[in-house]
mmCIF file of C-alpha atoms and ligand atoms in Angstrom:
data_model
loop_
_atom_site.group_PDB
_atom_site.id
_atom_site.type_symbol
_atom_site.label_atom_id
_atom_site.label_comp_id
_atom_site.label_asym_id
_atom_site.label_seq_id
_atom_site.Cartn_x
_atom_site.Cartn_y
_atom_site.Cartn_z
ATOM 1 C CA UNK A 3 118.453 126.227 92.243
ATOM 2 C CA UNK A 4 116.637 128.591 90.275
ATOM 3 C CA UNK A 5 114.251 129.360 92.917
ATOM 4 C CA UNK A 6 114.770 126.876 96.107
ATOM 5 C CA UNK A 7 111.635 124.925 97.271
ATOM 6 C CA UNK A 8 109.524 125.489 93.891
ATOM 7 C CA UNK A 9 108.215 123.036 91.834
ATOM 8 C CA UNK A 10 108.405 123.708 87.977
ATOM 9 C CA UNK A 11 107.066 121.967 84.997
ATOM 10 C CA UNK A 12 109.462 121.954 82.141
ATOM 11 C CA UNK A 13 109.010 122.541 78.218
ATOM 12 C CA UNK A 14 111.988 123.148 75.916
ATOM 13 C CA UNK A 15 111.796 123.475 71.985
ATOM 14 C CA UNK A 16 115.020 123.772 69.462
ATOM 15 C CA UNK A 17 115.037 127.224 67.561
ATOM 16 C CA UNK A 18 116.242 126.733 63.714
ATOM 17 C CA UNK A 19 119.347 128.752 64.403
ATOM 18 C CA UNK A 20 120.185 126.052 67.518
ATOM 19 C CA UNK A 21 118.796 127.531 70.135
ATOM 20 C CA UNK A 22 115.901 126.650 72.128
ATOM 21 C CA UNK A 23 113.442 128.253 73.836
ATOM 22 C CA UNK A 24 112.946 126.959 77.877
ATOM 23 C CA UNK A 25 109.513 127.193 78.962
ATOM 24 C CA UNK A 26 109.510 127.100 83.099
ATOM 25 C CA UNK A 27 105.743 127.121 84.687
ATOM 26 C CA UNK A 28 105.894 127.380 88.581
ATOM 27 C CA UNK A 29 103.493 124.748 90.041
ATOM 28 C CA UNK A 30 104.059 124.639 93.467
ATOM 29 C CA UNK A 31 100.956 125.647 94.431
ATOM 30 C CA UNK A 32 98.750 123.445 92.088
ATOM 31 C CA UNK A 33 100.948 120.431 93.955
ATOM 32 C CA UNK A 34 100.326 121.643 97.289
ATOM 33 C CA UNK A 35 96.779 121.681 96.702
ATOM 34 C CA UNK A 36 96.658 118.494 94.726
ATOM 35 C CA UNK A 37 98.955 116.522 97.632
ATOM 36 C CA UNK A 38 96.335 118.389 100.146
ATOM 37 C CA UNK A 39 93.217 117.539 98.781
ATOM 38 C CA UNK A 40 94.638 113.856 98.069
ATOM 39 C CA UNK A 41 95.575 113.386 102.288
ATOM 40 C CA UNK A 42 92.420 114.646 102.893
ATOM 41 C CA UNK A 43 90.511 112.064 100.848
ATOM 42 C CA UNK A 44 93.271 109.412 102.678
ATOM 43 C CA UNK A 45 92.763 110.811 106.031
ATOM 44 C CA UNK A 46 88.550 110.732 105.956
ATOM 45 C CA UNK A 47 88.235 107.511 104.986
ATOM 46 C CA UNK A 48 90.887 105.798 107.149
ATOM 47 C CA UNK A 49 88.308 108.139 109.798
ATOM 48 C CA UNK A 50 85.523 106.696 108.934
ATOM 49 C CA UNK A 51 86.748 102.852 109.277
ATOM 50 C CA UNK A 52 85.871 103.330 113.153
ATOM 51 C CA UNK A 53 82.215 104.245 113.401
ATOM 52 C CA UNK A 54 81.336 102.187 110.408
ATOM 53 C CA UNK A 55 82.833 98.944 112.457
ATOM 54 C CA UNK A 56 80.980 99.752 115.443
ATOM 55 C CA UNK A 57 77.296 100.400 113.458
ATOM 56 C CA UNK A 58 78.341 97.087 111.733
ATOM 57 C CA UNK A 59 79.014 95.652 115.526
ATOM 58 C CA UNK A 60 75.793 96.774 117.257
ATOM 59 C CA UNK A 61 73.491 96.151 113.943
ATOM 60 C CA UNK A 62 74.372 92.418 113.896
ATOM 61 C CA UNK A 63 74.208 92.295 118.041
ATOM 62 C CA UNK A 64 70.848 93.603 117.299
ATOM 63 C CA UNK A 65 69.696 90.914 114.959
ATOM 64 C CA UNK A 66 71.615 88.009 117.055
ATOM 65 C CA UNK A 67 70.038 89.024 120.397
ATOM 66 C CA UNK A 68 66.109 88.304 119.566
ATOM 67 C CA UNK A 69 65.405 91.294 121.334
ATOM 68 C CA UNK A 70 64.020 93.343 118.114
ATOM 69 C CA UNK A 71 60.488 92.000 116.582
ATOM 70 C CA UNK A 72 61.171 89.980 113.652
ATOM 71 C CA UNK A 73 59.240 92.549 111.317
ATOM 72 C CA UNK A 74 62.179 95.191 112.035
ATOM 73 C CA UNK A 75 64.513 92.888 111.627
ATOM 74 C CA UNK A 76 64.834 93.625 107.842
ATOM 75 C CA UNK A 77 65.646 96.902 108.364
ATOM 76 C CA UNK A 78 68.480 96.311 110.332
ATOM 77 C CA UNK A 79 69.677 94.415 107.497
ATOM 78 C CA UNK A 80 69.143 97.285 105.067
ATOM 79 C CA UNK A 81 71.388 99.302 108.183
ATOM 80 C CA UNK A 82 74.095 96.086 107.287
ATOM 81 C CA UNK A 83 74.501 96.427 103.667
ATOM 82 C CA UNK A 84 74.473 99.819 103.806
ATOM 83 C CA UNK A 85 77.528 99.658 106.162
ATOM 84 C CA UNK A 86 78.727 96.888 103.777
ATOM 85 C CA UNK A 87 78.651 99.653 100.742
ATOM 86 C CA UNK A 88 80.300 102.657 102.606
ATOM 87 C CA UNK A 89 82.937 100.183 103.937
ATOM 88 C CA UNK A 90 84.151 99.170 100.685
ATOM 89 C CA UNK A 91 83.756 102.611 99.133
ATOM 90 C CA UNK A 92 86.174 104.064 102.391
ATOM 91 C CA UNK A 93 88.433 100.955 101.563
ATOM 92 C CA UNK A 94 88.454 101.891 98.020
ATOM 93 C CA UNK A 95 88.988 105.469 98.097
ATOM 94 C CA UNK A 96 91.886 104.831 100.286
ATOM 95 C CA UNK A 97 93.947 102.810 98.054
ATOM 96 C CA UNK A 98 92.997 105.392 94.784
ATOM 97 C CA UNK A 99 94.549 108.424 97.432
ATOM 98 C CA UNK A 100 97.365 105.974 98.634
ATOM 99 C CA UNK A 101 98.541 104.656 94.856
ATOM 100 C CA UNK A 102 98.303 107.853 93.725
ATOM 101 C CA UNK A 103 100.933 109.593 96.140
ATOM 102 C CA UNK A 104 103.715 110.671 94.603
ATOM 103 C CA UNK A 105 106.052 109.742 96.865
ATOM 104 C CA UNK A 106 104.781 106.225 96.276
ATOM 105 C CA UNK A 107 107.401 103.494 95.571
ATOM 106 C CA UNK A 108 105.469 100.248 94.627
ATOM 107 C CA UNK A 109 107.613 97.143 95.372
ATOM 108 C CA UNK A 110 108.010 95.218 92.503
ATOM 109 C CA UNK A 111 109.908 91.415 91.917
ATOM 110 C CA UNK A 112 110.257 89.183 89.436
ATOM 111 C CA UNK A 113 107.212 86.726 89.372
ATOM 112 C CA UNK A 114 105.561 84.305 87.162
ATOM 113 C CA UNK A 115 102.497 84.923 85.137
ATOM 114 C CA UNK A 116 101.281 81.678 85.805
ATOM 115 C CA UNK A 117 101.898 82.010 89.644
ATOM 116 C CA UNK A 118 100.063 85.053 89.207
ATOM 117 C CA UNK A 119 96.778 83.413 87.833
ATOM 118 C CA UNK A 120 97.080 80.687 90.083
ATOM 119 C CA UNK A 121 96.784 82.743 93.241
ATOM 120 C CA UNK A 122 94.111 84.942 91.641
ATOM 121 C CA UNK A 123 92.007 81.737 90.373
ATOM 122 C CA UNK A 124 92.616 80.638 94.332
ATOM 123 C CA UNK A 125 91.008 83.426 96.093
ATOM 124 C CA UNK A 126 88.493 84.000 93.740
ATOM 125 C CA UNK A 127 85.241 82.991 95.692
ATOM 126 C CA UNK A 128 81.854 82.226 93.435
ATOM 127 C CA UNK A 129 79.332 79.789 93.969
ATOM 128 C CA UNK A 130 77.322 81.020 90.865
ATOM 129 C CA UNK A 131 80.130 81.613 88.070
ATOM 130 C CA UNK A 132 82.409 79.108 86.202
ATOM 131 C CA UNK A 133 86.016 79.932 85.911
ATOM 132 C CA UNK A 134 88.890 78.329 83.565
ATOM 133 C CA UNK A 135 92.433 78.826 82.832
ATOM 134 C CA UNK A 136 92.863 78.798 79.173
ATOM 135 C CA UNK A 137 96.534 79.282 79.348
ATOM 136 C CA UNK A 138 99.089 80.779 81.402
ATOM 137 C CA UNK A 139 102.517 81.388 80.918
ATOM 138 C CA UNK A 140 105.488 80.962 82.875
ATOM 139 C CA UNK A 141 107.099 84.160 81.634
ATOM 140 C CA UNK A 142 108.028 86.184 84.991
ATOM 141 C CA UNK A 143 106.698 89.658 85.020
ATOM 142 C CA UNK A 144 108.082 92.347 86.812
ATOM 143 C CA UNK A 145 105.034 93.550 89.142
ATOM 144 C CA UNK A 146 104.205 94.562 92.530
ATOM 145 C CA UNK A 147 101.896 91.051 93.341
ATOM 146 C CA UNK A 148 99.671 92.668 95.960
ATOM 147 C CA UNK A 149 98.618 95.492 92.855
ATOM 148 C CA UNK A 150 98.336 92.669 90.513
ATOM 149 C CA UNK A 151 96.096 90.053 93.211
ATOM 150 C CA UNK A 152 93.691 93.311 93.579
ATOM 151 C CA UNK A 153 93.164 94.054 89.883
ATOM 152 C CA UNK A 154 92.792 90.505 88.216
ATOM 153 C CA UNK A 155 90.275 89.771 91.826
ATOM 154 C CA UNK A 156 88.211 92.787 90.458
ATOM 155 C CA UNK A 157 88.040 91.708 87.145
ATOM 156 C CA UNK A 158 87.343 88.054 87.821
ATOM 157 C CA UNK A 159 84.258 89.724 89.879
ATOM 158 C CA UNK A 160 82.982 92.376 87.689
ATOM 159 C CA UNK A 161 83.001 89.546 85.024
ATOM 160 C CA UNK A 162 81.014 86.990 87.773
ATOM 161 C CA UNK A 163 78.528 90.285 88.490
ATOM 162 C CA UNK A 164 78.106 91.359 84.836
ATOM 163 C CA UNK A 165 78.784 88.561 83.029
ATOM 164 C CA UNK A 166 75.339 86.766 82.963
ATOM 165 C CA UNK A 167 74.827 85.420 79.618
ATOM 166 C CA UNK A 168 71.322 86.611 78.133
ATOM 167 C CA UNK A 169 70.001 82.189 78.681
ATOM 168 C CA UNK A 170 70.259 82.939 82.410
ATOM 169 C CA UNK A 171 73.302 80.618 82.992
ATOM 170 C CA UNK A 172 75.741 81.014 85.067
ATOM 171 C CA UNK A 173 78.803 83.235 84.524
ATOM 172 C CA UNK A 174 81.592 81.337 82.174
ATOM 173 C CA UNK A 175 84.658 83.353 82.699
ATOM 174 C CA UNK A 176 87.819 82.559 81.088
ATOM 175 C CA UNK A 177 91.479 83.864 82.297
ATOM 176 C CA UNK A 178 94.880 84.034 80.523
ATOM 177 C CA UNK A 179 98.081 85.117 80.042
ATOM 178 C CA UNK A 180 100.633 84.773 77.173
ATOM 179 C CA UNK A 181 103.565 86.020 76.267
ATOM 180 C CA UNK A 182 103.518 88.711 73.498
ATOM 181 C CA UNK A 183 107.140 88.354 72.774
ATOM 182 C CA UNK A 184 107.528 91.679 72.795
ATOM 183 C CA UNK A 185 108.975 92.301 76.386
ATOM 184 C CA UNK A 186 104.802 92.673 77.754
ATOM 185 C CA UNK A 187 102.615 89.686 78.917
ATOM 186 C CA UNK A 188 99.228 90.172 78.221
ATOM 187 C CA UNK A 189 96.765 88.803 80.341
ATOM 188 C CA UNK A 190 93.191 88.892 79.843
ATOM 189 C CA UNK A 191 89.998 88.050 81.401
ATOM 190 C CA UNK A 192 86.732 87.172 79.642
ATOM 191 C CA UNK A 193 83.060 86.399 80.129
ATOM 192 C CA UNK A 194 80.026 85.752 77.784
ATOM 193 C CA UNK A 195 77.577 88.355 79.538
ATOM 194 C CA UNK A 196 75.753 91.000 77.647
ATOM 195 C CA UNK A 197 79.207 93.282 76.777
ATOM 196 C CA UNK A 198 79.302 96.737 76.957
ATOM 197 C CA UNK A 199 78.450 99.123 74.368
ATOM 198 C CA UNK A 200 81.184 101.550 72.374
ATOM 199 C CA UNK A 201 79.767 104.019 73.748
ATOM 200 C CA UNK A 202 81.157 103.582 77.402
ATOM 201 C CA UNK A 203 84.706 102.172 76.570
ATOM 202 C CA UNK A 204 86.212 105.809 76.737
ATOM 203 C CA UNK A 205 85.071 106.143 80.262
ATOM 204 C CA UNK A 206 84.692 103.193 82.360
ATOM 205 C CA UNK A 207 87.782 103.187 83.506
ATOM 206 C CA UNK A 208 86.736 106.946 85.334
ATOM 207 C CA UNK A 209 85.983 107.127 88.969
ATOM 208 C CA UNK A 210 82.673 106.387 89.556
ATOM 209 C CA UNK A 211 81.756 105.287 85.550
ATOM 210 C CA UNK A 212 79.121 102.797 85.727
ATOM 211 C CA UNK A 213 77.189 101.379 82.373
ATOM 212 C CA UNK A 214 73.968 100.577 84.676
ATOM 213 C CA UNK A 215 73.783 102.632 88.082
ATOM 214 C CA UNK A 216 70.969 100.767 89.974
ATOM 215 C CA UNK A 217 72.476 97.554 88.672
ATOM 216 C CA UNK A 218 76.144 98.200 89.668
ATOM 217 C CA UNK A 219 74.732 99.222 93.111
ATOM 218 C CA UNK A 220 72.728 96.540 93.033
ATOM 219 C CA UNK A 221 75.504 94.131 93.489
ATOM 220 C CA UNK A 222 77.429 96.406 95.870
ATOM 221 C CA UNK A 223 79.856 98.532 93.550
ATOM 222 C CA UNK A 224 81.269 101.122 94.402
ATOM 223 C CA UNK A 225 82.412 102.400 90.546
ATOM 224 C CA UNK A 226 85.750 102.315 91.616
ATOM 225 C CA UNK A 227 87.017 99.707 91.201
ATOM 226 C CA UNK A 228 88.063 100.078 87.136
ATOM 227 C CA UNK A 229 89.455 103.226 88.224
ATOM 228 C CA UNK A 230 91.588 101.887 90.378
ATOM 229 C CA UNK A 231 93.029 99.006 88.367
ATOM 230 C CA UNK A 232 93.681 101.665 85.684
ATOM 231 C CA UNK A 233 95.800 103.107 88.547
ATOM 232 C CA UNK A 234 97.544 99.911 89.063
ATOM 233 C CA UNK A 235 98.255 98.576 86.368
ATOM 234 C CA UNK A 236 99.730 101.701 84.891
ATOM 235 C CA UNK A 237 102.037 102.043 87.996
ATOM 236 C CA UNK A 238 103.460 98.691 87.549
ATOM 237 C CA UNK A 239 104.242 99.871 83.393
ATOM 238 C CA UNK A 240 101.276 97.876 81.880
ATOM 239 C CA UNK A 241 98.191 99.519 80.259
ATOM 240 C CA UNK A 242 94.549 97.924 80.310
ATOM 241 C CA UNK A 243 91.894 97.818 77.602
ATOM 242 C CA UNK A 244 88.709 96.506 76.619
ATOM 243 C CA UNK A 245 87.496 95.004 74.000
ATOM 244 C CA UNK A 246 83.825 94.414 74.507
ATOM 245 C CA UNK A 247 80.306 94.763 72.210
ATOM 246 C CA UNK A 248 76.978 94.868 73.203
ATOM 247 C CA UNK A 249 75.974 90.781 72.518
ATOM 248 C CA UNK A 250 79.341 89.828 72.436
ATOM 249 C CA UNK A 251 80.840 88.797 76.177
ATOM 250 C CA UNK A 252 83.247 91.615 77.300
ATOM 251 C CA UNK A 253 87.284 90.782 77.477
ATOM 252 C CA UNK A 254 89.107 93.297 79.782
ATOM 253 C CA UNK A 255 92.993 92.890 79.242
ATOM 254 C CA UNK A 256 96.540 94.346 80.462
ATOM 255 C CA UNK A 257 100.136 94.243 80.032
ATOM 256 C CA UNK A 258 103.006 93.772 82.748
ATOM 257 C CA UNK A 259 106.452 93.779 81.458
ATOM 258 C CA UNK A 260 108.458 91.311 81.265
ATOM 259 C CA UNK A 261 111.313 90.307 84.246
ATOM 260 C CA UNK A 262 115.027 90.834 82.275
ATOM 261 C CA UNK A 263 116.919 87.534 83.369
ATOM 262 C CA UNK A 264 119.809 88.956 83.882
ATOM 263 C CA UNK A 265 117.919 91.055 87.336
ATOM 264 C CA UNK A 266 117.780 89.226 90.239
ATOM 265 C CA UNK A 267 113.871 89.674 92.033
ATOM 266 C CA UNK A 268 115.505 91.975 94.852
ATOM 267 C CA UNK A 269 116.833 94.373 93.234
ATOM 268 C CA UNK A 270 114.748 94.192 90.399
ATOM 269 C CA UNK A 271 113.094 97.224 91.242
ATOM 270 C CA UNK A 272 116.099 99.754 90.813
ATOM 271 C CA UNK A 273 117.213 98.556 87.863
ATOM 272 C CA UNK A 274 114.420 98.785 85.944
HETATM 273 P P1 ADP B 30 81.570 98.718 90.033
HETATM 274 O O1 ADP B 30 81.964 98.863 91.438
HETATM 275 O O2 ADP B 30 80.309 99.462 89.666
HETATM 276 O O3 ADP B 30 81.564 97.291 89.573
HETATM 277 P P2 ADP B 30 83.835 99.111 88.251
HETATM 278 O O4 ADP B 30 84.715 100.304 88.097
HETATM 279 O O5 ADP B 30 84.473 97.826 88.635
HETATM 280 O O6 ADP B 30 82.712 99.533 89.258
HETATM 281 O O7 ADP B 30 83.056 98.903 86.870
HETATM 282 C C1 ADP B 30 82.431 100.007 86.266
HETATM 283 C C2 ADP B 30 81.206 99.588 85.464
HETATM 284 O O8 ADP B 30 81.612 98.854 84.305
HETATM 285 C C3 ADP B 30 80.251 98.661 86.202
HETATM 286 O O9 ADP B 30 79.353 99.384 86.993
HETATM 287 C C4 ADP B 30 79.572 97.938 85.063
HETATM 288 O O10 ADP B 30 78.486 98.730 84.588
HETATM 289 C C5 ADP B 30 80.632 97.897 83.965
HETATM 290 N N1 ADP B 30 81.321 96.582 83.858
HETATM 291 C C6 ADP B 30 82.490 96.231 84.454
HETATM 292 N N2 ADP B 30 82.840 94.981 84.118
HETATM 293 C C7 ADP B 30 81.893 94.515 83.283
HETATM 294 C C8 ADP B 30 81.691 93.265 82.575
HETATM 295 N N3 ADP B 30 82.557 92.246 82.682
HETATM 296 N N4 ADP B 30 80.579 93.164 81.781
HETATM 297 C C9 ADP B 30 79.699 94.188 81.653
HETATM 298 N N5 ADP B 30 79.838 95.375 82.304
HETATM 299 C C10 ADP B 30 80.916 95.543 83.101
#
């Protein structure tokens, strides 16, 4: 009640003769712009998710009504994956602005590691890469699924995108999870591809971080995606990591904790 309506950031340090000194820094205004600046990022994109359905709409009339000659019809495919691109970049920056809200509660329950892998290894959709489940435990995690679904989905497809091994073979990626025995389970995702040098482990995990630009937007990326499972997985009280060398497959990997027995799924959340 020092000064109603202010936000402060707090530093205290003990004095030798008991005392301590209270550092108070007023940062009401750096939140107000950061909240600002964050809804305005939120509110674009959600903006934007009109027009780009409606260019998608009328570009693939366009192609399906024969009424365009068939040498311009590859530009209107150039329009499509174009709109393809800034759709998943609008989708994208949404859900960095929305998970990073303060006000943000994410909704977590008790759940199985192995359920976890099973649903991801489900939805996972590649004709051109070879996935296996090298172990998964039954340990329950406590995790918000929907957070979980959208980082081990990225992963699974960065590793199906950049995971070519040098023979030209199809992606081999391998998925896990154990329990550490330390209250975390660690799952991790692998492929044999070309790995990723030292030299870009300390940033790919930034907003827009990509090893190879034309490549990455090759394939459709947006550079986000990392970023966002970073986000994510942080949220839910994991951290991610990479171990990775150039020649040597890359193996991305995170920690959930683990779901106490003695909280039930429902109210998992507040106790923990
Ligand atoms: P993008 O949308 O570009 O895929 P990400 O944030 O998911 O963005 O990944 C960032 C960059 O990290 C990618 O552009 C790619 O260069 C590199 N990368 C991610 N996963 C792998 C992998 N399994 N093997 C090699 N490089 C990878």
């Amino acid at each position: 009640t020092l000064l109603p309506g202010r936000i402060f950031d707090v530093n205290a340090a003990p004095l030798p003769n008991g005392g301590a000194v209270l550092v108070l820094r007023d940062v009401t205004r750096a939140e107000a712009l950061e909240r600002a600046q964050r809804e305005f990022v939120a509110n674009v994109s959600h903006e934007l998710r009109t027009p780009l359905t409606s260019v998608r709409g009328y570009s693939e009339t366009l192609l399906d009504s024969g009424l365009i000659a068939p040498e311009a019809e590859p530009w209107v495919e150039i329009v499509l994956k174009n709109v393809d691109r800034m759709s998943r970049l609008t989708e994208d920056l949404l859900v960095l602005a929305r998970t990073e809200a303060p006000d943000r509660k994410p909704l977590r329950r008790s759940i199985a590691a192995s359920t976890l892998i099973e649903d991801a290894v489900r939805n996972f959709t590649s004709d051109s890469a070879r996935l296996t489940v090298s172990g998964a435990t039954s340990t329950p995690v406590l995790a918000d699924e929907i957070a979980v679904q959208q980082v081990l989905a990225n992963l699974l497809e960065n590793a199906a995108k950049y995971g070519r091994p040098s023979d030209g073979s199809e992606p081999r990626i391998e998925v896990a999870a154990e329990d550490t025995g330390n209250g975390m389970v660690l799952f991790r995702v692998r492929d044999f591809g070309p790995g990723i040098a030292m030299e870009h482990h300390s940033r790919l995990f930034e907003r827009f971080y990509r090893v190879d630009k034309a490549r990455s937007r090759e394939s459709g990326g947006t550079g986000l995606g990392l970023a966002i499972a970073r986000l994510l997985i942080e949220e839910n009280g994991g951290t991610i990591t990479l171990d990775s060398a150039l020649g040597r497959g890359s193996e991305f990997r995170f920690t959930l904790p683990v779901a106490s027995s003695a909280v039930g799924a429902d109210t998992a959340d507040e106790a923990f």
